[in-house]
Coordinates of C-alpha atoms in Angstrom, one line a residue:
M130 CA 15.1 156.5 228.1
P131 CA 12.9 158.5 230.5
V132 CA 14.4 158.9 234.0
I133 CA 12.2 160.6 236.5
S134 CA 12.2 161.5 240.2
A135 CA 8.5 162.5 240.6
A136 CA 5.6 160.3 239.7
H137 CA 3.7 163.0 237.8
A138 CA 6.7 163.7 235.5
F139 CA 5.9 160.9 233.1
N140 CA 2.9 160.8 230.7
E141 CA 2.9 158.9 227.4
G142 CA 1.0 161.1 224.9
Q143 CA 1.5 159.5 221.5
L144 CA 0.0 156.0 221.7
Y145 CA -2.9 155.2 219.5
V146 CA -4.9 152.0 218.8
D147 CA -6.3 151.5 215.3
L148 CA -9.9 150.1 215.9
R149 CA -10.7 149.1 212.4
P150 CA -9.7 145.4 212.9
I151 CA -12.1 145.3 215.9
F152 CA -15.1 147.4 214.8
G153 CA -14.7 147.5 211.1
R154 CA -14.5 151.3 210.9
S155 CA -11.5 153.6 210.8
L156 CA -11.0 155.2 214.2
F157 CA -7.8 156.0 216.0
L158 CA -8.0 155.8 219.8
K159 CA -5.7 158.1 221.7
C160 CA -4.7 156.2 224.9
E161 CA -4.3 158.5 227.9
G162 CA -3.9 155.9 230.6
F163 CA -0.2 155.3 230.4
N164 CA 1.1 157.3 233.3
F165 CA 1.4 156.6 237.0
A166 CA -2.1 158.0 237.7
G167 CA -3.6 155.8 235.0
S168 CA -5.8 158.4 233.3
I169 CA -6.0 161.7 231.4
K170 CA -6.9 163.4 234.7
L171 CA -3.2 163.7 235.5
K172 CA -2.8 166.6 233.0
A173 CA -5.6 168.6 234.6
A174 CA -4.4 167.8 238.1
N175 CA -0.9 168.9 237.3
E176 CA -2.1 172.2 235.8
M177 CA -4.4 173.1 238.7
V178 CA -1.9 172.2 241.4
E179 CA 1.0 174.1 239.7
T180 CA -1.2 177.2 239.1
A181 CA -2.4 177.1 242.8
E182 CA 1.3 176.9 243.9
R183 CA 2.3 179.8 241.6
D184 CA -0.6 182.0 242.9
G185 CA 0.3 181.3 246.5
V186 CA -3.0 179.6 247.2
L187 CA -1.4 176.2 247.9
K188 CA 1.0 176.3 250.8
P189 CA 3.0 173.6 252.7
E190 CA 0.4 173.5 255.5
S191 CA -2.6 173.3 253.0
I192 CA -4.9 170.3 252.8
L193 CA -6.0 169.6 249.2
V194 CA -9.7 168.7 248.9
E195 CA -11.6 167.7 245.7
S196 CA -14.8 166.1 244.6
S197 CA -14.1 163.3 242.2
S198 CA -15.8 160.1 241.0
G199 CA -12.3 158.5 240.9
N200 CA -9.7 159.4 238.3
L201 CA -9.0 162.9 239.3
G202 CA -8.8 161.8 242.9
V203 CA -6.2 159.2 242.0
A204 CA -4.2 161.8 240.1
L205 CA -4.3 164.3 243.0
S206 CA -3.4 161.6 245.4
M207 CA -0.3 160.8 243.4
I208 CA 0.7 164.4 243.1
A209 CA 0.0 165.1 246.8
A210 CA 2.2 162.1 247.8
S211 CA 5.0 163.3 245.5
K212 CA 4.9 166.9 246.7
G213 CA 4.2 166.3 250.4
Y214 CA 0.6 167.6 250.6
R215 CA -2.3 166.1 252.4
F216 CA -5.3 165.3 250.3
L217 CA -9.0 164.4 251.0
C218 CA -11.1 163.1 248.2
V219 CA -14.9 163.4 248.4
T220 CA -16.4 160.7 246.3
D221 CA -19.6 158.7 246.2
S222 CA -20.8 155.1 246.3
R223 CA -20.4 154.6 242.6
C224 CA -16.6 155.0 242.9
N225 CA -14.9 151.7 242.2
L226 CA -13.5 149.9 245.3
S227 CA -10.1 149.5 243.7
T228 CA -10.0 153.3 243.1
R229 CA -10.8 154.1 246.7
L230 CA -8.1 151.6 247.9
L231 CA -5.6 153.1 245.5
M232 CA -6.1 156.6 246.8
E233 CA -5.7 155.4 250.4
A234 CA -2.6 153.4 249.5
L235 CA -1.1 156.7 248.2
G236 CA -1.8 158.3 251.6
S237 CA -5.0 160.1 250.9
R238 CA -8.2 160.2 252.9
V239 CA -11.5 159.3 251.2
H240 CA -14.9 160.4 252.2
T241 CA -17.8 158.6 250.5
I242 CA -21.2 160.3 249.9
A243 CA -24.1 157.7 249.9
D244 CA -27.2 159.9 249.5
L245 CA -28.5 161.0 246.1
D246 CA -29.1 164.7 245.4
T247 CA -32.3 166.1 243.9
N248 CA -31.1 165.5 240.4
G249 CA -30.7 161.8 241.1
G250 CA -26.9 162.0 241.3
F251 CA -24.3 162.6 244.0
L252 CA -22.5 165.7 242.7
S253 CA -24.4 168.4 244.6
A254 CA -24.0 166.5 247.9
R255 CA -20.3 166.0 247.2
I256 CA -19.8 169.7 246.5
D257 CA -21.9 170.7 249.6
Y258 CA -19.6 168.6 251.8
V259 CA -16.5 170.2 250.3
R260 CA -17.8 173.7 250.9
T261 CA -18.6 172.8 254.5
L262 CA -15.1 171.6 255.0
C263 CA -13.6 174.8 253.5
D264 CA -15.8 177.0 255.6
S265 CA -14.7 175.1 258.7
D266 CA -11.0 175.3 258.2
D267 CA -9.0 177.7 256.1
R268 CA -6.2 175.1 255.6
Y269 CA -8.5 173.3 253.0
V270 CA -7.8 174.3 249.4
W271 CA -10.4 173.3 246.9
L272 CA -9.1 173.3 243.3
S273 CA -12.7 172.8 242.0
Q274 CA -12.2 170.9 238.7
Y275 CA -15.7 172.0 237.7
T276 CA -14.9 175.7 237.5
N277 CA -11.1 175.8 237.4
P278 CA -9.8 177.1 233.9
G279 CA -6.7 175.0 234.5
N280 CA -8.9 172.0 233.7
W281 CA -9.4 172.9 230.1
K282 CA -6.1 174.7 229.7
A283 CA -4.2 171.5 230.3
H284 CA -5.8 169.9 227.2
Y285 CA -5.5 173.1 225.2
H286 CA -1.7 173.1 225.8
K287 CA -1.0 169.3 225.8
T288 CA -3.7 166.9 224.6
A289 CA -4.9 168.8 221.5
P290 CA -1.4 169.6 220.3
E291 CA -0.4 165.9 220.7
I292 CA -3.3 165.0 218.5
A293 CA -2.5 167.7 215.9
Q294 CA 1.1 166.5 215.7
G295 CA 0.0 162.9 215.1
F296 CA -2.9 163.7 212.7
P297 CA -2.3 166.9 210.8
R298 CA -5.2 166.0 208.5
L299 CA -7.7 165.4 211.3
D300 CA -11.4 165.7 210.3
V301 CA -13.4 164.7 213.4
L302 CA -12.5 164.3 217.1
F303 CA -14.7 162.4 219.6
V304 CA -14.4 163.6 223.2
G305 CA -16.2 162.3 226.3
A306 CA -18.1 164.9 228.4
G307 CA -17.8 165.0 232.2
T308 CA -16.5 168.3 233.7
T309 CA -15.9 169.1 230.0
G310 CA -12.3 170.1 230.7
T311 CA -10.9 167.8 228.0
L312 CA -13.7 168.7 225.6
M313 CA -13.3 172.5 226.0
G314 CA -9.5 172.5 225.8
C315 CA -9.4 170.4 222.6
A316 CA -12.4 172.3 221.0
R317 CA -10.8 175.7 221.7
Y318 CA -7.5 174.5 220.2
F319 CA -8.9 173.1 217.0
R320 CA -11.2 176.1 216.5
Q321 CA -7.9 177.9 215.7
W322 CA -6.5 175.0 213.6
H323 CA -5.5 175.4 210.0
R324 CA -8.3 173.2 208.8
P325 CA -11.9 172.6 210.1
V326 CA -12.2 169.8 212.7
R327 CA -15.6 168.6 213.7
I328 CA -15.9 168.3 217.5
V329 CA -18.3 165.6 218.6
A330 CA -19.1 165.4 222.3
V331 CA -20.1 162.0 223.7
D332 CA -22.2 161.9 226.9
S333 CA -24.0 159.2 228.9
V334 CA -27.8 158.8 228.8
G335 CA -29.1 160.1 232.1
S336 CA -26.5 162.9 232.3
V337 CA -27.8 166.5 232.1
I338 CA -24.7 168.1 230.7
F339 CA -26.5 169.1 227.4
G340 CA -30.0 169.1 228.9
G341 CA -32.6 166.4 229.2
A342 CA -34.0 164.5 232.1
P343 CA -31.6 163.0 234.7
G344 CA -31.4 159.2 234.9
R345 CA -29.6 156.4 236.6
R346 CA -25.9 156.2 235.9
M347 CA -23.9 153.4 237.5
I348 CA -20.6 153.7 235.7
P349 CA -18.3 156.5 237.0
G350 CA -16.5 158.8 234.6
L351 CA -18.5 160.6 232.0
G352 CA -21.8 162.5 232.5
M353 CA -22.9 164.9 235.3
S354 CA -26.0 165.6 237.2
M355 CA -25.7 169.4 236.6
R356 CA -24.6 171.6 233.7
P357 CA -20.8 172.0 233.9
P358 CA -19.7 175.6 234.4
L359 CA -16.8 175.1 232.0
L360 CA -19.0 174.2 229.1
D361 CA -19.4 176.5 226.1
E362 CA -21.6 174.7 223.6
T363 CA -20.6 177.1 220.8
Y364 CA -17.4 175.0 220.4
V365 CA -19.3 171.7 220.1
D366 CA -20.6 170.6 216.7
E367 CA -22.6 167.6 217.7
V368 CA -23.6 165.6 220.9
I369 CA -24.1 161.9 221.0
R370 CA -25.6 160.2 224.1
V371 CA -24.8 156.5 224.8
E372 CA -26.7 154.0 226.9
E373 CA -24.6 152.3 229.6
T374 CA -25.4 148.9 228.1
D375 CA -23.7 150.1 224.9
T376 CA -20.7 151.3 227.0
I377 CA -20.4 147.9 228.5
R378 CA -20.6 146.1 225.2
A379 CA -17.9 148.3 223.7
C380 CA -15.6 147.7 226.7
R381 CA -16.0 144.0 226.6
R382 CA -15.6 143.8 222.9
L383 CA -12.3 145.6 223.2
A384 CA -11.3 143.3 226.0
R385 CA -11.9 140.2 223.9
R386 CA -9.2 141.6 221.5
G387 CA -6.7 142.2 224.3
F388 CA -7.5 145.9 225.1
L389 CA -8.8 146.5 228.6
F390 CA -10.2 150.0 228.8
G391 CA -12.4 151.9 231.3
G392 CA -16.1 152.8 231.1
S393 CA -15.4 156.3 229.7
T394 CA -13.5 154.8 226.8
G395 CA -16.3 152.4 226.1
T396 CA -18.8 155.2 226.0
V397 CA -16.7 157.3 223.6
V398 CA -16.0 154.4 221.3
S399 CA -19.6 153.3 221.2
G400 CA -20.7 156.9 220.3
A401 CA -18.0 157.3 217.8
M402 CA -18.8 154.1 216.0
R403 CA -22.5 155.1 215.8
W404 CA -21.5 158.4 214.3
L405 CA -19.2 156.8 211.8
A406 CA -21.9 154.4 210.8
D407 CA -24.4 157.2 210.2
H408 CA -21.9 159.3 208.0
D409 CA -19.9 158.6 204.9
A410 CA -16.7 158.4 206.8
R411 CA -14.6 156.4 204.3
E412 CA -12.3 159.4 203.6
L413 CA -12.4 160.9 207.1
T414 CA -9.5 160.9 209.6
A415 CA -11.2 160.3 213.0
V416 CA -9.7 160.2 216.5
A417 CA -11.3 159.4 219.8
I418 CA -9.8 160.0 223.3
A419 CA -9.6 157.1 225.7
P420 CA -9.4 158.7 229.2
D421 CA -8.3 155.6 231.2
L422 CA -7.6 151.9 231.3
G423 CA -9.8 149.1 232.6
E424 CA -8.1 147.6 235.7
R425 CA -10.2 149.7 238.1
Y426 CA -13.4 148.3 236.5
L427 CA -12.7 144.6 237.0
D428 CA -15.3 144.3 239.7
T429 CA -18.0 146.2 237.7
I430 CA -17.9 146.3 233.9
Y431 CA -15.9 143.1 233.6
Q432 CA -17.7 141.2 236.4
S433 CA -20.6 139.2 235.0
N434 CA -22.6 139.0 238.3
W435 CA -22.5 142.8 238.8
L436 CA -23.7 143.3 235.2
Q437 CA -26.5 140.8 235.4
D438 CA -27.8 142.3 238.7
L439 CA -28.0 145.8 237.2
Y440 CA -28.7 145.3 233.5
G441 CA -29.9 141.7 233.1
E442 CA -28.7 139.1 230.6
D443 CA -29.4 141.4 227.6
V444 CA -26.3 143.4 228.4
F445 CA -24.1 140.8 226.8
D446 CA -23.5 140.6 223.1
S447 CA -24.8 137.4 221.5
D448 CA -21.3 136.5 220.3
E449 CA -19.9 137.0 223.8
T450 CA -22.6 134.7 225.3
A451 CA -21.6 132.1 222.7
E452 CA -17.9 132.4 223.5
D453 CA -18.5 132.1 227.2
S454 CA -20.8 129.1 227.0
W455 CA -18.1 126.5 226.1
E456 CA -17.7 123.6 228.5
A457 CA -14.1 123.1 229.5
G458 CA -12.8 119.6 230.1
P459 CA -10.5 118.6 233.0
M460 CA -7.1 120.1 233.3
P461 CA -4.5 118.0 231.5
T462 CA -2.0 116.2 233.7
R463 CA 1.2 114.3 232.9
R464 CA 1.1 110.6 233.0
G465 CA 1.6 109.3 236.5
S466 CA 1.0 112.7 238.1
R467 CA -1.8 113.8 240.4
P468 CA -3.7 117.1 240.3
P469 CA -2.3 119.7 242.7
H470 CA -3.8 119.6 246.2
H471 CA -5.5 122.7 247.6
P472 CA -4.2 123.1 251.1
Q473 CA -7.3 124.7 252.6
T474 CA -10.2 122.7 251.1
G475 CA -8.4 119.5 250.3
V476 CA -9.9 119.6 246.8
G477 CA -7.7 118.7 243.8
G478 CA -6.7 121.5 241.4
G479 CA -9.0 120.3 238.6
S480 CA -12.2 120.6 240.7
R481 CA -11.2 124.0 242.1
H482 CA -10.5 125.2 238.6
R483 CA -14.0 124.1 237.4
R484 CA -15.8 125.8 240.3
H485 CA -14.0 129.1 239.5
Q486 CA -15.2 128.9 235.8
D487 CA -18.8 128.3 236.9
R488 CA -18.6 131.4 239.2
E489 CA -17.2 133.6 236.4
A490 CA -19.5 132.4 233.6

């Protein structure tokens, strides 16, 4: 059994979900959310911090600072707490509330950027703020996930070999694109593999990673409002762009089968299923990487009012709408018993339960 003394020392790397029973096509989903940081970003955070320590850049009096939409910020918060560093995360208004609260619970400070940059995103403004901090105080150490080679090396040394070990006959790998650290690390590894592996990058519509016009993106994780410095397109065979509505539908379809994943996973799964539908994939071994789990998206992707306000009723699958439209009867009670009394409103338990259903429908 694993016994650890530091939170970043545990990371489950060999858990896969077979998606055929849910989507009807063979795809193995590599689950990267089973560590104390809750996402694949723990690998990159570990690599970058340990490299900075070895190089003497990170010292006991240093203050870590990083621009992050959420998951890397949580990973660095956890590592900073474990190692005794101070950490400031510069994020933006799309960052989930639960993610911001989690970073603060771990002892980190969070600064939120509210103004859009010229590309319709927040990234340039976040980076400008980080640079200003570093210029003002030499105690700040910016690891810069966007340019740090440790970002992709973590996946070259860990994520890709884990996949190769589990699937020695791998044919196609689907990887979401953000900073492109995961994408580049895996692509570089499999370029040297003993058999050809097709690398398919999955991006969000509105992202400019692979060119195109910038657009509104409300779900944090994948996509960027600038071209990532780490990206080398010669390692990428194909690019698929996914609408956020399809991201949401994939997430909620998985949830209805008991698997609660984050927005990045929904994007990757949606893109992968479209690719598999367009190709004769019956004999192919296909793997997709799921960067995180879904608890941090409960007030966004899994909250009906939030979805309706941003995307309208059409965001829901027809089968989901049918499932959610059933009318529940009163709560069953034992003979001679009374419904539980709510101490603040004085309303019996049955009525309170019904109002909660109406709010969530």
